[in-house]
Amino acid sequence: MTANRRPRAYREVSVARVEVPLTAEGLTEHFLGRECYRRTRYVVARNGDATALVGVEPADPEPLFSPAASVEVLALPAETVYLRLPDVDTGVPSQLARVAAGRRAARAVVVEGRYSHVSFLLDPDPLRVRVCEVVPPHPPKLLDQAQRVLDVAEDLPPMVLDPDLVELEALAPDAAVVLLPCRGAGVRLDGHEVHYLDERPPERDWMLLGCSRSRQLHRWFYGRGAPGPDTCPRALASGSGPLLTKCCLLEDRTEIDGDVAVVPWGASLEQVKQALAALARRHDPAWAPA
Ligand SMILES: [Zn+2]
């Protein structure tokens, strides 16, 4: 069984109202030898509210229409849902994956979405990617960027993000005086005297709540290292499976290390997309950008 089967292009799907019973025999008998458009590879067959999914191969793909030489019944009504969701762009695999995630009982999720286009995801098994980063800010920047990329990526396979967020406050050291990398991050630390490294304050006996890069800045400013926890998401990430995270020490390149993709701190949407593409390729070498 091939997971995540879906049309390669909108024109491969046709919708047909039929009067025959939506059984394997009924569908095969109805569509075998029936004229179909040269680009049609899938038929969403509907009878009343029932829906089935059928694969077809035209005998000759050259003329505009040709009799179906083979018919493959892909999903019967008991395992198929038909949803009208005008906000869903059915050309974006991850949007279909998100719909399918809410319909786990269905093998075939057929969606009539934006522009009334109809498409489907058969045997959904989206690649789950954990996104590890530190909050605040809210929304978490990398998670938000990655979701925005997936929301429009027509050339990435279906993917779902699992947030793995670390509250910066939870890492706060048990010290009276704390140094944060910058004032802009919106971190609240009640019960601490807080200073900000980017303001280069007069030196105190503080603990630094920051990443390796801010430790380097501290050494540059004050000529010594700073005690305190490392807050770099790359250092905090644990567990296994595909992971997207970021690192304070990467300035302009992305690192792929096994199932882990690490983008620079200020990654562009394009870099985030390339990182997701690298994880997808690793998970399924057969998948490659069109
Ligand atoms: Zn780092």
PDB file of N, CA, C and O and ligand atoms in Angstrom, residues 211-212 232 234 246-249, ligand 1:
ATOM      1  N   CYS A 211      21.973  31.821  25.028  1.00  0.00           N
ATOM      2  CA  CYS A 211      22.550  30.812  24.154  1.00  0.00           C
ATOM      3  C   CYS A 211      24.072  30.980  24.083  1.00  0.00           C
ATOM      4  O   CYS A 211      24.641  31.888  24.694  1.00  0.00           O
ATOM      5  N   SER A 212      24.716  30.114  23.276  1.00  0.00           N
ATOM      6  CA  SER A 212      26.170  30.189  23.130  1.00  0.00           C
ATOM      7  C   SER A 212      26.610  31.530  22.556  1.00  0.00           C
ATOM      8  O   SER A 212      27.632  32.080  22.941  1.00  0.00           O
ATOM      9  N   CYS A 232      19.831  27.632  23.893  1.00  0.00           N
ATOM     10  CA  CYS A 232      19.743  27.386  22.442  1.00  0.00           C
ATOM     11  C   CYS A 232      18.810  26.204  22.202  1.00  0.00           C
ATOM     12  O   CYS A 232      18.978  25.133  22.786  1.00  0.00           O
ATOM     13  N   ARG A 234      18.598  24.159  19.825  1.00  0.00           N
ATOM     14  CA  ARG A 234      19.302  22.965  19.350  1.00  0.00           C
ATOM     15  C   ARG A 234      19.861  22.165  20.527  1.00  0.00           C
ATOM     16  O   ARG A 234      19.852  20.938  20.521  1.00  0.00           O
ATOM     17  N   LYS A 246      16.412  25.526  15.607  1.00  0.00           N
ATOM     18  CA  LYS A 246      17.313  26.578  15.155  1.00  0.00           C
ATOM     19  C   LYS A 246      18.456  26.718  16.142  1.00  0.00           C
ATOM     20  O   LYS A 246      18.369  26.253  17.282  1.00  0.00           O
ATOM     21  N   CYS A 247      19.522  27.358  15.681  1.00  0.00           N
ATOM     22  CA  CYS A 247      20.707  27.509  16.532  1.00  0.00           C
ATOM     23  C   CYS A 247      21.266  28.912  16.415  1.00  0.00           C
ATOM     24  O   CYS A 247      21.368  29.469  15.333  1.00  0.00           O
ATOM     25  N   CYS A 248      21.605  29.419  17.565  1.00  0.00           N
ATOM     26  CA  CYS A 248      22.170  30.761  17.678  1.00  0.00           C
ATOM     27  C   CYS A 248      23.496  30.906  16.930  1.00  0.00           C
ATOM     28  O   CYS A 248      23.882  32.002  16.554  1.00  0.00           O
ATOM     29  N   LEU A 249      24.211  29.805  16.719  1.00  0.00           N
ATOM     30  CA  LEU A 249      25.554  29.901  16.145  1.00  0.00           C
ATOM     31  C   LEU A 249      25.559  29.820  14.623  1.00  0.00           C
ATOM     32  O   LEU A 249      26.566  30.110  13.983  1.00  0.00           O
TER      33      LEU A 249
HETATM   34 ZN    ZN B   1      22.839  27.299  19.279  1.00  0.00          ZN
END
